[in-house]
Amino acid sequence: GSQHFSELFCILSSEERHQLRSVSVDLNHDASLLIDIPDALCERDKVKFTVHTKTTLSSFQKPEFSVPRQHEDFIWLHDTLVETEDYAGLIIPPAPPKPDFESPREKMHKLGEGEATMTKDEYTKMKQELEAEYLAVFKKTVQVHEVFLQRLSSHPILSKDRNFQIFLEYDQDLTVRRKNAKEMFGGFFKNMVKTADEVLISGIKEVDDFFEQEKTFLLDYYSKIKDSTAKAEKMTRAHKNIADDYIHVSATLNTISADDSTKVEGRVASDQELKLTELLRYYMRDIQAAKDLLYRRARALADYENSNKALDKARLKSKDIPQAEEHQQHCLQKFDKLSESGKKELTSFKGRRVVAFRKNLIEMAELEIKHAKVSSTIQPPAAKGWVCSV
Amino acid sequence: MAASSDRNPPPFPATEEPGAGLSDMADGDSDEGEDIFVSNSDPVAVSRGVSQPDRASEEAPDLFGEEEASSTLAKSNGVHSDDDNDLFAEANVEPSPDKPGSSDRKELPTSSGPRPASSFTKGPAAMQPTSLEQLEEDEAKDSFDVDVAVTNPEKVGDGMNAYVAYKVSTRTSLPMFRSKAFTARRRYSDFLGLYEKLSVKQSLLGCIIPPPPEKSVVGMTKVKVGMDDPSSVEFVERRRAALERYLQRIVAHPLLLQDPDVREFLEREDLPRAVNTQALSGAGFLKMINKASDAVNKMTIKMNESDTWFEDKFQEVENEEQQLRKLHAVVDSLVNHRKELCGNTAVFAKSMAMLGNSEDNTALSRALSQLAEVEDKMEQLHQEQAASDFFIFEEMLADYIRLLGAMRGCFDQRMRAWQRWQEAQSTLQKKREAEAKLLWANKPDKLQQAKEDITEWESRVTQYERDFDRIGMTVRKEVLRFEKEKAKDFKSQIIKYLEAMLQSQQRLIKFWEAFLPEAKAIA
């Protein structure tokens, strides 16, 4: 059924709400354009986000407004930005991943089937655990969608994008517009074979040291962080299984001793490891976006080199020289623009990444410590109460 | 199962005049020439002050130094006072069916008397019927005279004929043993052989005989090939720990401790190889129990319990076994998931290390490397936690599932005793009817035979009734004793488990606290 995220959101402490926004550094501090997602509604498969904007900019019709948006609308916005020539020299913030309730939904299904074999207490605890997982997925998806918009709003160039404004403001359903846009652009950029990127990027003879280094670094880093993300996910999943097992252990011990036993290991997985996994996953996508920038620049360089060859040919044939010259100039300008902008983007990206990692690693360590301290004070007294009654 | 912390049992009240008390009670015993076990020394009184591992002992200096190596507490027990009193009350002493042991004292007859045990505190002279409460009180006066340990598994021989020999170390103050501390090398089939010998003894009917760990062809084959790989190491350790608990339970049992086969097992240098152990694979053991249950179910005459205690208890036992099986399955799942987490964490740690190497920001690179190290340490923690899950928690559950099965077996034995008695009564009835018929038909020659038959069956009926009562008594005592031991055992194991977990958490805190400044140093 449908459930308002805002209702669930209220359950969170203010500390937890703050932590939601910690994957990227605080982006929402430019008061001229403040965006957040205060609420979301989950209806079966579809999630409807409430995008809330507060602005002092005259380009908008109202100073404050909200619109409902679906995940697909975010994807449309991302794609139009990617395919805009003018933004070729920018790192386009990665598109938020599709909301994935598969795991909790499957578990909910299994729980329903197994209800008969469980005690009431066990069933209740499993259900609570499941609801928490569901909420966690919900939190996560709201967060990544929100961060996407906030990255745009804090970018000097992208924040002024016309489609971005439409996304924020347009109070009708975007579906129609989305379909039209697809027809216009044809998604040609996305249809390109991704593997060609790598070859092209590594194949280009690099004239600029900065980009040479960046290329090497990003290609290597990407493969490593992709690996780490996958391994972190597995680790988190194993932890969750253990937490579930402990619920069953508690429940069965309770039936044997008919006394209230303690939850020996709480929800260890939910916070700390999830945090690390999320951080890695986010930056994996961000680095992909940076690689895309390198790709575009590499293409521009290739185009420039081709235009040089064309100009030489034209000169040889003494034919169409002015067009060739113009074309060559055009390519050069484009390439220079990309390089200049790209350098800026990549430098700030570096800084951003380091800051975000720092913040997250600190928070993760603090959470680990906090949880361990809590569970070590709870266990012995309560457990001893149980064993005395055996 | 008794915690080794309880080391000072109350004094044996008859210490002052053991001889005098004995002679009153001896009855037919002294006629039969049986030495009363307790005549020269008092087993219980001697038990005080045994507990500390005596490293100065010449025979086996490192005997209980290995206690640290074994994961469970060495459990010990001594003679149960009730049995001394049972002996005194016993009118018919059943001769010990086994050959005399190497000690110079005759064995204590292992059967308990038909009348309930006298009160311990009132001294052996007073023979009072005891209530159930009295029994429970008497159960509380355990004494701890024997410590056993199973250590040093060693592969002997090569190829498919290879086997593992374990060192069985005993430390005791009981005079029935030839010395205070001694060791013997035993292999798994020896343990099985002991179990078999104990199981077939008439005199132990109604006793819960602790079952040994199951056979494992797969496990052993791997070990025969080589003892070095992790799964073999785990298998051997698991078996060693299980064999140790098995022995500890046996010596904790007052009747079993008296059994000459047990003594022989502990003491004798060369034990003849046990050959009849084929039936005793894990599946075999269960089959044995179930076959007995089937036989009981097929009984045509249904027992009419005057006392619902047995019926209720049996139901309780069945329920509890079911619950434990469920719990065991869940804990097994936990162990497997924990092992999975170990693997995943190790892999993740490596991946983090690689990422740290790739990172071009120096401070972040260092922090990521540190994170990789922390995760490595976490893997170690998970590994230890998994071992704790398994050896402390899961194996305990497995033991009790087997023990409850053995307990069910005892209830069945009682039913069969009842059945025998009923059948004898019905046979007696038939004989009487036959006699009556003969009287009527006036056949004096056959009458003599009929009268002899009746006498024979009358005594059998009496005997079987007494057997039945005796088994009932034994089962009751056993159940009480078992329940007490189980509660203690569970409590101490769960506490141990939680303490291990607590320690683990504290180490975790240290690791992350050490990491925190590294994370903060990122710039």
PDB file of C-alpha atoms in Angstrom, chain B residues 53-153:
ATOM      1  CA  PRO B  53      45.387 -27.977  39.289  1.00  0.00           C
ATOM      2  CA  ASP B  54      48.278 -29.636  40.951  1.00  0.00           C
ATOM      3  CA  ARG B  55      51.148 -28.920  38.695  1.00  0.00           C
ATOM      4  CA  ALA B  56      53.598 -30.518  41.028  1.00  0.00           C
ATOM      5  CA  SER B  57      52.089 -33.947  40.467  1.00  0.00           C
ATOM      6  CA  GLU B  58      54.852 -36.234  39.257  1.00  0.00           C
ATOM      7  CA  GLU B  59      52.859 -38.555  37.105  1.00  0.00           C
ATOM      8  CA  ALA B  60      51.479 -35.980  34.735  1.00  0.00           C
ATOM      9  CA  PRO B  61      52.910 -32.561  35.376  1.00  0.00           C
ATOM     10  CA  ASP B  62      51.214 -30.862  32.492  1.00  0.00           C
ATOM     11  CA  LEU B  63      47.968 -32.679  32.984  1.00  0.00           C
ATOM     12  CA  PHE B  64      45.733 -29.792  33.582  1.00  0.00           C
ATOM     13  CA  GLY B  65      47.997 -27.258  32.122  1.00  0.00           C
ATOM     14  CA  GLU B  66      46.170 -28.221  29.015  1.00  0.00           C
ATOM     15  CA  GLU B  67      42.975 -27.000  30.547  1.00  0.00           C
ATOM     16  CA  GLU B  68      43.615 -23.691  28.910  1.00  0.00           C
ATOM     17  CA  ALA B  69      43.781 -25.402  25.581  1.00  0.00           C
ATOM     18  CA  SER B  70      40.454 -27.101  25.942  1.00  0.00           C
ATOM     19  CA  SER B  71      37.614 -24.795  25.465  1.00  0.00           C
ATOM     20  CA  THR B  72      35.318 -26.077  28.174  1.00  0.00           C
ATOM     21  CA  LEU B  73      35.709 -26.087  31.879  1.00  0.00           C
ATOM     22  CA  ALA B  74      36.862 -29.388  33.262  1.00  0.00           C
ATOM     23  CA  LYS B  75      33.956 -30.813  35.066  1.00  0.00           C
ATOM     24  CA  SER B  76      34.255 -33.127  37.942  1.00  0.00           C
ATOM     25  CA  ASN B  77      32.194 -35.078  40.335  1.00  0.00           C
ATOM     26  CA  GLY B  78      32.478 -37.498  43.115  1.00  0.00           C
ATOM     27  CA  VAL B  79      30.444 -40.201  44.653  1.00  0.00           C
ATOM     28  CA  HIS B  80      26.916 -39.269  45.258  1.00  0.00           C
ATOM     29  CA  SER B  81      25.930 -39.679  48.835  1.00  0.00           C
ATOM     30  CA  ASP B  82      22.568 -41.165  48.011  1.00  0.00           C
ATOM     31  CA  ASP B  83      24.151 -44.184  46.553  1.00  0.00           C
ATOM     32  CA  ASP B  84      26.063 -44.896  49.699  1.00  0.00           C
ATOM     33  CA  ASN B  85      22.782 -44.901  51.521  1.00  0.00           C
ATOM     34  CA  ASP B  86      21.183 -46.988  48.866  1.00  0.00           C
ATOM     35  CA  LEU B  87      23.849 -49.512  49.386  1.00  0.00           C
ATOM     36  CA  PHE B  88      23.103 -49.703  53.061  1.00  0.00           C
ATOM     37  CA  ALA B  89      19.437 -50.049  52.454  1.00  0.00           C
ATOM     38  CA  GLU B  90      19.886 -52.686  49.877  1.00  0.00           C
ATOM     39  CA  ALA B  91      18.653 -56.108  50.824  1.00  0.00           C
ATOM     40  CA  ASN B  92      19.631 -57.886  47.637  1.00  0.00           C
ATOM     41  CA  VAL B  93      22.912 -56.777  46.388  1.00  0.00           C
ATOM     42  CA  GLU B  94      23.355 -57.580  42.782  1.00  0.00           C
ATOM     43  CA  PRO B  95      26.800 -58.896  42.229  1.00  0.00           C
ATOM     44  CA  SER B  96      28.872 -56.719  39.998  1.00  0.00           C
ATOM     45  CA  PRO B  97      28.695 -58.299  36.565  1.00  0.00           C
ATOM     46  CA  ASP B  98      32.142 -57.151  35.535  1.00  0.00           C
ATOM     47  CA  LYS B  99      35.596 -58.352  36.275  1.00  0.00           C
ATOM     48  CA  PRO B 100      37.253 -56.674  39.203  1.00  0.00           C
ATOM     49  CA  GLY B 101      39.044 -53.510  38.387  1.00  0.00           C
ATOM     50  CA  SER B 102      42.650 -52.882  38.987  1.00  0.00           C
ATOM     51  CA  SER B 103      41.980 -51.265  42.294  1.00  0.00           C
ATOM     52  CA  ASP B 104      42.053 -53.413  45.371  1.00  0.00           C
ATOM     53  CA  ARG B 105      38.625 -52.377  46.466  1.00  0.00           C
ATOM     54  CA  LYS B 106      35.594 -54.211  45.276  1.00  0.00           C
ATOM     55  CA  GLU B 107      33.237 -52.222  43.156  1.00  0.00           C
ATOM     56  CA  LEU B 108      30.234 -50.583  44.591  1.00  0.00           C
ATOM     57  CA  PRO B 109      27.134 -52.395  43.362  1.00  0.00           C
ATOM     58  CA  THR B 110      25.578 -50.107  40.893  1.00  0.00           C
ATOM     59  CA  SER B 111      21.938 -50.793  41.489  1.00  0.00           C
ATOM     60  CA  SER B 112      19.858 -48.657  43.724  1.00  0.00           C
ATOM     61  CA  GLY B 113      17.574 -50.176  46.323  1.00  0.00           C
ATOM     62  CA  PRO B 114      13.883 -50.573  45.895  1.00  0.00           C
ATOM     63  CA  ARG B 115      13.259 -48.256  48.800  1.00  0.00           C
ATOM     64  CA  PRO B 116      14.044 -44.607  48.424  1.00  0.00           C
ATOM     65  CA  ALA B 117      17.397 -43.458  49.695  1.00  0.00           C
ATOM     66  CA  SER B 118      17.783 -42.532  53.296  1.00  0.00           C
ATOM     67  CA  SER B 119      18.280 -38.993  54.247  1.00  0.00           C
ATOM     68  CA  PHE B 120      21.866 -38.056  53.870  1.00  0.00           C
ATOM     69  CA  THR B 121      22.109 -35.698  56.746  1.00  0.00           C
ATOM     70  CA  LYS B 122      20.689 -38.138  59.228  1.00  0.00           C
ATOM     71  CA  GLY B 123      23.415 -40.656  58.660  1.00  0.00           C
ATOM     72  CA  PRO B 124      23.292 -44.073  57.167  1.00  0.00           C
ATOM     73  CA  ALA B 125      21.615 -45.698  60.142  1.00  0.00           C
ATOM     74  CA  ALA B 126      18.338 -43.936  59.582  1.00  0.00           C
ATOM     75  CA  MET B 127      16.315 -45.384  56.813  1.00  0.00           C
ATOM     76  CA  GLN B 128      13.513 -43.054  56.077  1.00  0.00           C
ATOM     77  CA  PRO B 129      11.353 -42.906  53.056  1.00  0.00           C
ATOM     78  CA  THR B 130      12.229 -39.793  51.215  1.00  0.00           C
ATOM     79  CA  SER B 131       9.939 -37.534  49.349  1.00  0.00           C
ATOM     80  CA  LEU B 132      10.749 -36.025  46.055  1.00  0.00           C
ATOM     81  CA  GLU B 133      11.883 -32.907  47.799  1.00  0.00           C
ATOM     82  CA  GLN B 134      14.322 -34.874  49.852  1.00  0.00           C
ATOM     83  CA  LEU B 135      15.692 -36.367  46.686  1.00  0.00           C
ATOM     84  CA  GLU B 136      16.154 -32.930  45.256  1.00  0.00           C
ATOM     85  CA  GLU B 137      17.899 -31.783  48.388  1.00  0.00           C
ATOM     86  CA  ASP B 138      20.206 -34.710  48.263  1.00  0.00           C
ATOM     87  CA  GLU B 139      20.957 -33.967  44.665  1.00  0.00           C
ATOM     88  CA  ALA B 140      22.302 -30.654  45.812  1.00  0.00           C
ATOM     89  CA  LYS B 141      25.131 -32.205  47.753  1.00  0.00           C
ATOM     90  CA  ASP B 142      27.343 -32.950  44.855  1.00  0.00           C
ATOM     91  CA  SER B 143      30.993 -33.406  45.437  1.00  0.00           C
ATOM     92  CA  PHE B 144      33.740 -33.024  42.949  1.00  0.00           C
ATOM     93  CA  ASP B 145      36.405 -35.640  42.959  1.00  0.00           C
ATOM     94  CA  VAL B 146      37.279 -36.384  39.390  1.00  0.00           C
ATOM     95  CA  ASP B 147      38.524 -34.100  36.662  1.00  0.00           C
ATOM     96  CA  VAL B 148      38.968 -35.425  33.182  1.00  0.00           C
ATOM     97  CA  ALA B 149      40.364 -33.801  30.106  1.00  0.00           C
ATOM     98  CA  VAL B 150      40.741 -34.922  26.512  1.00  0.00           C
ATOM     99  CA  THR B 151      43.656 -33.310  24.742  1.00  0.00           C
ATOM    100  CA  ASN B 152      46.503 -33.690  22.268  1.00  0.00           C
ATOM    101  CA  PRO B 153      44.866 -35.241  19.268  1.00  0.00           C
TER     102      PRO B 153
END
